[in-house]
PDB file of C-alpha atoms in Angstrom:
ATOM      1  CA  ASN A   1      15.323 -12.818  -2.295  1.00  0.00           C
ATOM      2  CA  ALA A   2      11.693 -13.762  -1.357  1.00  0.00           C
ATOM      3  CA  GLY A   3      10.972 -10.487   0.725  1.00  0.00           C
ATOM      4  CA  VAL A   4       7.070 -10.794   1.841  1.00  0.00           C
ATOM      5  CA  THR A   5       5.253 -14.225   0.807  1.00  0.00           C
ATOM      6  CA  GLN A   6       1.849 -14.495   1.201  1.00  0.00           C
ATOM      7  CA  THR A   7      -0.042 -18.071   1.076  1.00  0.00           C
ATOM      8  CA  PRO A   8      -2.464 -19.116  -0.174  1.00  0.00           C
ATOM      9  CA  LYS A   9      -2.375 -16.548  -3.153  1.00  0.00           C
ATOM     10  CA  PHE A  10      -6.432 -17.828  -4.012  1.00  0.00           C
ATOM     11  CA  ARG A  11      -9.041 -19.120  -1.744  1.00  0.00           C
ATOM     12  CA  VAL A  12     -12.795 -19.800  -2.534  1.00  0.00           C
ATOM     13  CA  LEU A  13     -14.528 -20.294   0.894  1.00  0.00           C
ATOM     14  CA  LYS A  14     -18.514 -20.657   1.854  1.00  0.00           C
ATOM     15  CA  THR A  15     -20.246 -18.536   4.234  1.00  0.00           C
ATOM     16  CA  GLY A  16     -19.195 -19.518   7.648  1.00  0.00           C
ATOM     17  CA  GLN A  17     -16.371 -21.456   7.142  1.00  0.00           C
ATOM     18  CA  SER A  18     -12.803 -20.212   8.604  1.00  0.00           C
ATOM     19  CA  MET A  19      -9.514 -19.923   7.000  1.00  0.00           C
ATOM     20  CA  THR A  20      -5.791 -18.448   8.011  1.00  0.00           C
ATOM     21  CA  LEU A  21      -3.697 -16.245   5.631  1.00  0.00           C
ATOM     22  CA  LEU A  22      -0.225 -16.799   6.221  1.00  0.00           C
ATOM     23  CA  CYS A  23       2.195 -13.630   5.610  1.00  0.00           C
ATOM     24  CA  ALA A  24       6.081 -14.519   5.886  1.00  0.00           C
ATOM     25  CA  GLN A  25       8.811 -11.754   5.643  1.00  0.00           C
ATOM     26  CA  ASP A  26      12.590 -12.357   5.518  1.00  0.00           C
ATOM     27  CA  MET A  27      13.619  -8.836   5.735  1.00  0.00           C
ATOM     28  CA  ASN A  28      13.736  -8.977   9.773  1.00  0.00           C
ATOM     29  CA  HIS A  29      11.239  -6.194   9.743  1.00  0.00           C
ATOM     30  CA  GLU A  30       9.675  -5.291  13.368  1.00  0.00           C
ATOM     31  CA  TYR A  31       6.494  -4.094  11.576  1.00  0.00           C
ATOM     32  CA  MET A  32       4.002  -5.758   9.900  1.00  0.00           C
ATOM     33  CA  TYR A  33       0.482  -5.000   8.594  1.00  0.00           C
ATOM     34  CA  TRP A  34      -2.549  -6.858   7.028  1.00  0.00           C
ATOM     35  CA  TYR A  35      -4.621  -4.658   4.329  1.00  0.00           C
ATOM     36  CA  ARG A  36      -7.686  -5.380   1.987  1.00  0.00           C
ATOM     37  CA  GLN A  37      -7.829  -3.922  -1.328  1.00  0.00           C
ATOM     38  CA  ASP A  38     -11.735  -3.475  -2.584  1.00  0.00           C
ATOM     39  CA  PRO A  39     -12.663  -1.495  -5.707  1.00  0.00           C
ATOM     40  CA  GLY A  40     -13.347   2.185  -5.193  1.00  0.00           C
ATOM     41  CA  MET A  41     -12.198   1.845  -1.261  1.00  0.00           C
ATOM     42  CA  GLY A  42      -8.023   2.049  -2.098  1.00  0.00           C
ATOM     43  CA  LEU A  43      -6.112   0.229   0.803  1.00  0.00           C
ATOM     44  CA  ARG A  44      -7.917  -0.203   4.644  1.00  0.00           C
ATOM     45  CA  LEU A  45      -5.788  -1.484   7.298  1.00  0.00           C
ATOM     46  CA  ILE A  46      -7.106  -4.360   9.388  1.00  0.00           C
ATOM     47  CA  HIS A  47      -4.660  -5.235  11.940  1.00  0.00           C
ATOM     48  CA  TYR A  48      -1.088  -4.286  12.301  1.00  0.00           C
ATOM     49  CA  SER A  49       1.890  -5.284  14.293  1.00  0.00           C
ATOM     50  CA  VAL A  50       4.692  -3.324  15.936  1.00  0.00           C
ATOM     51  CA  GLY A  51       6.732  -6.571  16.783  1.00  0.00           C
ATOM     52  CA  GLU A  52       6.731 -10.285  17.960  1.00  0.00           C
ATOM     53  CA  GLY A  53       3.748 -10.811  20.329  1.00  0.00           C
ATOM     54  CA  THR A  54       2.028  -7.697  19.517  1.00  0.00           C
ATOM     55  CA  THR A  55      -0.729  -7.139  17.649  1.00  0.00           C
ATOM     56  CA  ALA A  56      -3.414  -3.823  17.165  1.00  0.00           C
ATOM     57  CA  LYS A  57      -6.809  -2.962  15.226  1.00  0.00           C
ATOM     58  CA  GLY A  58      -6.498  -0.839  12.238  1.00  0.00           C
ATOM     59  CA  GLU A  59      -9.680   0.634  10.561  1.00  0.00           C
ATOM     60  CA  VAL A  60     -11.666  -2.246   9.385  1.00  0.00           C
ATOM     61  CA  PRO A  61     -10.816  -4.821  12.244  1.00  0.00           C
ATOM     62  CA  ASP A  62     -13.879  -6.936  12.681  1.00  0.00           C
ATOM     63  CA  GLY A  63     -14.377 -10.180  11.471  1.00  0.00           C
ATOM     64  CA  TYR A  64     -10.703 -10.791  11.493  1.00  0.00           C
ATOM     65  CA  ASN A  65      -8.201 -12.050  13.980  1.00  0.00           C
ATOM     66  CA  VAL A  66      -4.334 -11.971  14.131  1.00  0.00           C
ATOM     67  CA  SER A  67      -1.416 -13.464  15.423  1.00  0.00           C
ATOM     68  CA  ARG A  68       2.400 -12.560  15.879  1.00  0.00           C
ATOM     69  CA  LEU A  69       3.769 -15.703  17.299  1.00  0.00           C
ATOM     70  CA  LYS A  70       7.201 -15.610  15.313  1.00  0.00           C
ATOM     71  CA  LYS A  71       8.825 -12.156  14.003  1.00  0.00           C
ATOM     72  CA  GLN A  72       8.820 -13.207  10.760  1.00  0.00           C
ATOM     73  CA  ASN A  73       5.221 -14.340  10.474  1.00  0.00           C
ATOM     74  CA  PHE A  74       1.817 -12.278  10.648  1.00  0.00           C
ATOM     75  CA  LEU A  75      -1.209 -14.431  10.205  1.00  0.00           C
ATOM     76  CA  LEU A  76      -4.675 -13.404   9.697  1.00  0.00           C
ATOM     77  CA  GLY A  77      -7.524 -15.404  10.427  1.00  0.00           C
ATOM     78  CA  LEU A  78     -11.293 -15.418   9.543  1.00  0.00           C
ATOM     79  CA  GLU A  79     -13.541 -17.280  11.967  1.00  0.00           C
ATOM     80  CA  SER A  80     -16.768 -17.508  10.555  1.00  0.00           C
ATOM     81  CA  ALA A  81     -16.199 -15.910   6.736  1.00  0.00           C
ATOM     82  CA  ALA A  82     -19.203 -13.611   5.330  1.00  0.00           C
ATOM     83  CA  PRO A  83     -19.360 -12.617   1.559  1.00  0.00           C
ATOM     84  CA  SER A  84     -18.265  -8.990   2.898  1.00  0.00           C
ATOM     85  CA  GLN A  85     -15.063 -10.632   3.311  1.00  0.00           C
ATOM     86  CA  THR A  86     -14.813 -11.055  -0.479  1.00  0.00           C
ATOM     87  CA  SER A  87     -11.469  -9.096  -1.091  1.00  0.00           C
ATOM     88  CA  VAL A  88      -7.788  -8.911  -2.316  1.00  0.00           C
ATOM     89  CA  TYR A  89      -5.756  -9.019   0.828  1.00  0.00           C
ATOM     90  CA  PHE A  90      -2.116  -7.688   1.224  1.00  0.00           C
ATOM     91  CA  CYS A  91       0.224  -8.109   3.948  1.00  0.00           C
ATOM     92  CA  ALA A  92       3.264  -5.457   3.971  1.00  0.00           C
ATOM     93  CA  SER A  93       6.233  -5.232   6.274  1.00  0.00           C
ATOM     94  CA  SER A  94       8.384  -2.224   7.412  1.00  0.00           C
ATOM     95  CA  SER A  95      11.782  -1.711   9.121  1.00  0.00           C
ATOM     96  CA  ARG A  96      11.009   1.063  11.244  1.00  0.00           C
ATOM     97  CA  THR A  97       8.589   3.850  11.559  1.00  0.00           C
ATOM     98  CA  GLY A  98      10.844   7.090  13.107  1.00  0.00           C
ATOM     99  CA  ALA A  99      12.309   7.701   9.579  1.00  0.00           C
ATOM    100  CA  GLY A 100       9.210   6.833   7.854  1.00  0.00           C
ATOM    101  CA  GLY A 101      10.117   3.261   6.647  1.00  0.00           C
ATOM    102  CA  GLU A 102       8.743   2.284   3.543  1.00  0.00           C
ATOM    103  CA  LEU A 103       6.401  -0.682   3.239  1.00  0.00           C
ATOM    104  CA  PHE A 104       7.161  -3.977   1.301  1.00  0.00           C
ATOM    105  CA  PHE A 105       4.419  -5.512   0.009  1.00  0.00           C
ATOM    106  CA  GLY A 106       3.441  -9.438  -1.036  1.00  0.00           C
ATOM    107  CA  GLU A 107       1.635 -10.088  -4.032  1.00  0.00           C
ATOM    108  CA  GLY A 108      -1.772 -10.421  -2.372  1.00  0.00           C
ATOM    109  CA  SER A 109      -4.055 -12.981  -1.768  1.00  0.00           C
ATOM    110  CA  ARG A 110      -7.544 -13.084  -3.538  1.00  0.00           C
ATOM    111  CA  LEU A 111     -10.373 -14.642  -1.268  1.00  0.00           C
ATOM    112  CA  THR A 112     -14.102 -14.898  -2.181  1.00  0.00           C
ATOM    113  CA  VAL A 113     -16.804 -15.798  -0.064  1.00  0.00           C
ATOM    114  CA  LEU A 114     -19.814 -17.776  -1.256  1.00  0.00           C
TER     115      LEU A 114
ATOM    116  CA  ALA B   1      -4.736  13.142  11.966  1.00  0.00           C
ATOM    117  CA  GLN B   2      -3.032  12.693   8.535  1.00  0.00           C
ATOM    118  CA  SER B   3      -4.768  12.230   5.193  1.00  0.00           C
ATOM    119  CA  VAL B   4      -3.881  11.872   1.842  1.00  0.00           C
ATOM    120  CA  THR B   5      -6.389  13.010  -1.026  1.00  0.00           C
ATOM    121  CA  GLN B   6      -5.674  11.615  -4.950  1.00  0.00           C
ATOM    122  CA  PRO B   7      -8.428  13.661  -6.492  1.00  0.00           C
ATOM    123  CA  ASP B   8      -8.604  11.506 -10.075  1.00  0.00           C
ATOM    124  CA  ILE B   9      -9.707   8.534  -9.826  1.00  0.00           C
ATOM    125  CA  HIS B  10      -8.774   7.622 -13.293  1.00  0.00           C
ATOM    126  CA  ILE B  11      -6.350   9.157 -15.958  1.00  0.00           C
ATOM    127  CA  THR B  12      -6.256   8.382 -19.773  1.00  0.00           C
ATOM    128  CA  VAL B  13      -3.094   9.552 -21.548  1.00  0.00           C
ATOM    129  CA  SER B  14      -1.568   8.609 -24.922  1.00  0.00           C
ATOM    130  CA  GLU B  15       1.359   6.785 -25.177  1.00  0.00           C
ATOM    131  CA  GLY B  16       4.202   9.288 -25.272  1.00  0.00           C
ATOM    132  CA  ALA B  17       2.356  11.962 -23.683  1.00  0.00           C
ATOM    133  CA  SER B  18       3.288  13.466 -20.296  1.00  0.00           C
ATOM    134  CA  LEU B  19       1.773  12.551 -17.030  1.00  0.00           C
ATOM    135  CA  GLU B  20       1.357  14.003 -13.934  1.00  0.00           C
ATOM    136  CA  LEU B  21      -0.718  12.360 -11.031  1.00  0.00           C
ATOM    137  CA  ARG B  22      -2.065  14.699  -8.337  1.00  0.00           C
ATOM    138  CA  CYS B  23      -1.882  13.789  -4.476  1.00  0.00           C
ATOM    139  CA  ASN B  24      -2.304  16.474  -1.484  1.00  0.00           C
ATOM    140  CA  TYR B  25      -1.609  15.696   2.320  1.00  0.00           C
ATOM    141  CA  SER B  26      -2.993  16.849   5.076  1.00  0.00           C
ATOM    142  CA  TYR B  27      -0.152  16.536   8.128  1.00  0.00           C
ATOM    143  CA  GLY B  28       0.943  18.230  11.091  1.00  0.00           C
ATOM    144  CA  ALA B  29       4.911  18.311  10.382  1.00  0.00           C
ATOM    145  CA  THR B  30       7.275  17.616   8.184  1.00  0.00           C
ATOM    146  CA  PRO B  31       5.931  14.491   6.036  1.00  0.00           C
ATOM    147  CA  TYR B  32       7.252  11.738   4.558  1.00  0.00           C
ATOM    148  CA  LEU B  33       5.929  10.940   1.435  1.00  0.00           C
ATOM    149  CA  PHE B  34       6.018   7.843  -0.926  1.00  0.00           C
ATOM    150  CA  TRP B  35       4.336   7.291  -4.294  1.00  0.00           C
ATOM    151  CA  TYR B  36       3.676   3.572  -4.850  1.00  0.00           C
ATOM    152  CA  VAL B  37       2.767   1.660  -7.870  1.00  0.00           C
ATOM    153  CA  GLN B  38       0.833  -1.536  -8.420  1.00  0.00           C
ATOM    154  CA  SER B  39       0.672  -3.553 -11.591  1.00  0.00           C
ATOM    155  CA  PRO B  40      -2.521  -5.322 -12.330  1.00  0.00           C
ATOM    156  CA  GLY B  41      -2.572  -8.812 -10.058  1.00  0.00           C
ATOM    157  CA  GLN B  42       0.573  -7.321  -8.248  1.00  0.00           C
ATOM    158  CA  GLY B  43       1.410  -6.134  -5.116  1.00  0.00           C
ATOM    159  CA  LEU B  44       2.463  -2.470  -4.420  1.00  0.00           C
ATOM    160  CA  GLN B  45       6.191  -1.625  -5.288  1.00  0.00           C
ATOM    161  CA  LEU B  46       7.831   1.768  -4.341  1.00  0.00           C
ATOM    162  CA  LEU B  47       8.255   4.445  -6.946  1.00  0.00           C
ATOM    163  CA  LEU B  48       9.819   7.072  -4.719  1.00  0.00           C
ATOM    164  CA  LYS B  49      10.007   8.844  -1.281  1.00  0.00           C
ATOM    165  CA  TYR B  50      10.508  12.236  -0.129  1.00  0.00           C
ATOM    166  CA  PHE B  51      12.043  12.556   3.343  1.00  0.00           C
ATOM    167  CA  SER B  52      14.000  15.606   3.393  1.00  0.00           C
ATOM    168  CA  GLY B  53      16.279  17.495   1.331  1.00  0.00           C
ATOM    169  CA  ASP B  54      15.870  18.454  -2.350  1.00  0.00           C
ATOM    170  CA  THR B  55      12.018  18.830  -3.048  1.00  0.00           C
ATOM    171  CA  LEU B  56      12.260  16.988  -6.610  1.00  0.00           C
ATOM    172  CA  VAL B  57      13.023  13.209  -5.992  1.00  0.00           C
ATOM    173  CA  GLN B  58      13.710  10.720  -8.751  1.00  0.00           C
ATOM    174  CA  GLY B  59      12.234   7.239  -8.585  1.00  0.00           C
ATOM    175  CA  ILE B  60      12.115   4.041 -10.879  1.00  0.00           C
ATOM    176  CA  LYS B  61      10.946   3.898 -14.171  1.00  0.00           C
ATOM    177  CA  GLY B  62      11.897   7.437 -14.626  1.00  0.00           C
ATOM    178  CA  PHE B  63       9.066   8.787 -12.777  1.00  0.00           C
ATOM    179  CA  GLU B  64       9.885  11.750 -10.582  1.00  0.00           C
ATOM    180  CA  ALA B  65       7.799  13.835  -8.007  1.00  0.00           C
ATOM    181  CA  GLU B  66       7.761  17.158  -6.669  1.00  0.00           C
ATOM    182  CA  PHE B  67       7.300  18.092  -2.584  1.00  0.00           C
ATOM    183  CA  LYS B  68       5.652  21.330  -2.589  1.00  0.00           C
ATOM    184  CA  ARG B  69       5.069  22.442   1.042  1.00  0.00           C
ATOM    185  CA  SER B  70       3.173  25.511   0.243  1.00  0.00           C
ATOM    186  CA  GLN B  71       0.537  23.503  -1.374  1.00  0.00           C
ATOM    187  CA  SER B  72       0.791  20.570   0.396  1.00  0.00           C
ATOM    188  CA  SER B  73       1.074  18.710  -2.640  1.00  0.00           C
ATOM    189  CA  PHE B  74       3.125  15.934  -3.836  1.00  0.00           C
ATOM    190  CA  ASN B  75       2.956  14.980  -7.560  1.00  0.00           C
ATOM    191  CA  LEU B  76       3.873  12.254  -9.892  1.00  0.00           C
ATOM    192  CA  ARG B  77       5.198  13.007 -13.061  1.00  0.00           C
ATOM    193  CA  LYS B  78       6.724  11.338 -16.296  1.00  0.00           C
ATOM    194  CA  PRO B  79       7.980  13.457 -19.283  1.00  0.00           C
ATOM    195  CA  SER B  80       6.464  10.657 -21.613  1.00  0.00           C
ATOM    196  CA  VAL B  81       4.639   7.524 -20.974  1.00  0.00           C
ATOM    197  CA  HIS B  82       4.690   3.835 -22.027  1.00  0.00           C
ATOM    198  CA  TRP B  83       2.023   1.397 -22.245  1.00  0.00           C
ATOM    199  CA  SER B  84       3.480  -0.610 -19.286  1.00  0.00           C
ATOM    200  CA  ASP B  85       3.106   2.083 -17.287  1.00  0.00           C
ATOM    201  CA  ALA B  86      -0.646   1.462 -16.893  1.00  0.00           C
ATOM    202  CA  ALA B  87      -1.319   0.650 -13.452  1.00  0.00           C
ATOM    203  CA  GLU B  88      -2.693   1.955 -10.074  1.00  0.00           C
ATOM    204  CA  TYR B  89      -0.632   4.739  -8.187  1.00  0.00           C
ATOM    205  CA  PHE B  90      -0.785   4.814  -4.516  1.00  0.00           C
ATOM    206  CA  CYS B  91       0.262   8.055  -2.821  1.00  0.00           C
ATOM    207  CA  ALA B  92       1.079   7.741   0.647  1.00  0.00           C
ATOM    208  CA  VAL B  93       2.012   9.830   4.098  1.00  0.00           C
ATOM    209  CA  GLY B  94       4.512   7.421   5.794  1.00  0.00           C
ATOM    210  CA  PRO B  95       4.444   6.805   9.642  1.00  0.00           C
ATOM    211  CA  SER B  96       6.334   8.862  12.081  1.00  0.00           C
ATOM    212  CA  GLY B  97       6.536  10.698  15.273  1.00  0.00           C
ATOM    213  CA  GLY B  98       5.091   7.586  17.077  1.00  0.00           C
ATOM    214  CA  SER B  99       2.652   6.873  14.805  1.00  0.00           C
ATOM    215  CA  TYR B 100       2.855   2.865  13.037  1.00  0.00           C
ATOM    216  CA  ILE B 101       0.097   3.568  10.900  1.00  0.00           C
ATOM    217  CA  PRO B 102       0.941   5.043   7.025  1.00  0.00           C
ATOM    218  CA  THR B 103      -1.919   6.762   5.318  1.00  0.00           C
ATOM    219  CA  PHE B 104      -2.791   5.906   1.814  1.00  0.00           C
ATOM    220  CA  GLY B 105      -4.581   7.648  -0.703  1.00  0.00           C
ATOM    221  CA  ARG B 106      -7.390   5.647  -2.559  1.00  0.00           C
ATOM    222  CA  GLY B 107      -5.176   5.633  -5.779  1.00  0.00           C
ATOM    223  CA  THR B 108      -5.386   6.908  -9.327  1.00  0.00           C
ATOM    224  CA  SER B 109      -5.896   4.048 -12.050  1.00  0.00           C
ATOM    225  CA  LEU B 110      -3.817   5.193 -15.166  1.00  0.00           C
ATOM    226  CA  ILE B 111      -4.882   4.243 -18.542  1.00  0.00           C
ATOM    227  CA  VAL B 112      -2.433   4.352 -21.439  1.00  0.00           C
ATOM    228  CA  HIS B 113      -4.017   4.753 -25.077  1.00  0.00           C
ATOM    229  CA  PRO B 114      -1.429   3.523 -27.859  1.00  0.00           C
TER     230      PRO B 114
END
């Protein structure tokens, strides 16, 4: 029972480099989310998706892009990494929203941008 | 717009003491309410949730929460804290009514003294 799997778990980048974080869920969930977590800031939504082929901006989308080509996968890309993007990134998925579906989270991806 | 306030950034308790973590929300209709726990280095895990019905809900690990509509609160309680309960706790208002985005509080860090 994998649930939500994030890869990689750790990554160090230099300013200006690009990378992609992969989120995979095996629960057939419609909704997927990318959050970043910084000390004292709680969880901030970057982008989300309500189904295959759809994406939408969250609270802090600048500097990030996402894609949901397959229902089970939600990719988060950084085209030109900046030190301000040093953070822990969490992916989450949910089966529905109409009844307030709970979110299932991955274990996080810790990114450091030098 | 919905919002969630966790007024305590840190809470320190002694092992065996009782615990109450506060959560206040702002929402125009009947809310879907959640408490999540995040152990160090881990993702968030659902503790309990309230959708409707009995206002006192039981969760995992001996936690409970009480929904009080008149106070717009959903406080988390545990009668006797264990050292393993040291973690970050997040209150959330679930997505509903056409919104796909849950709203999280900024979290309360629980420190347990032996």
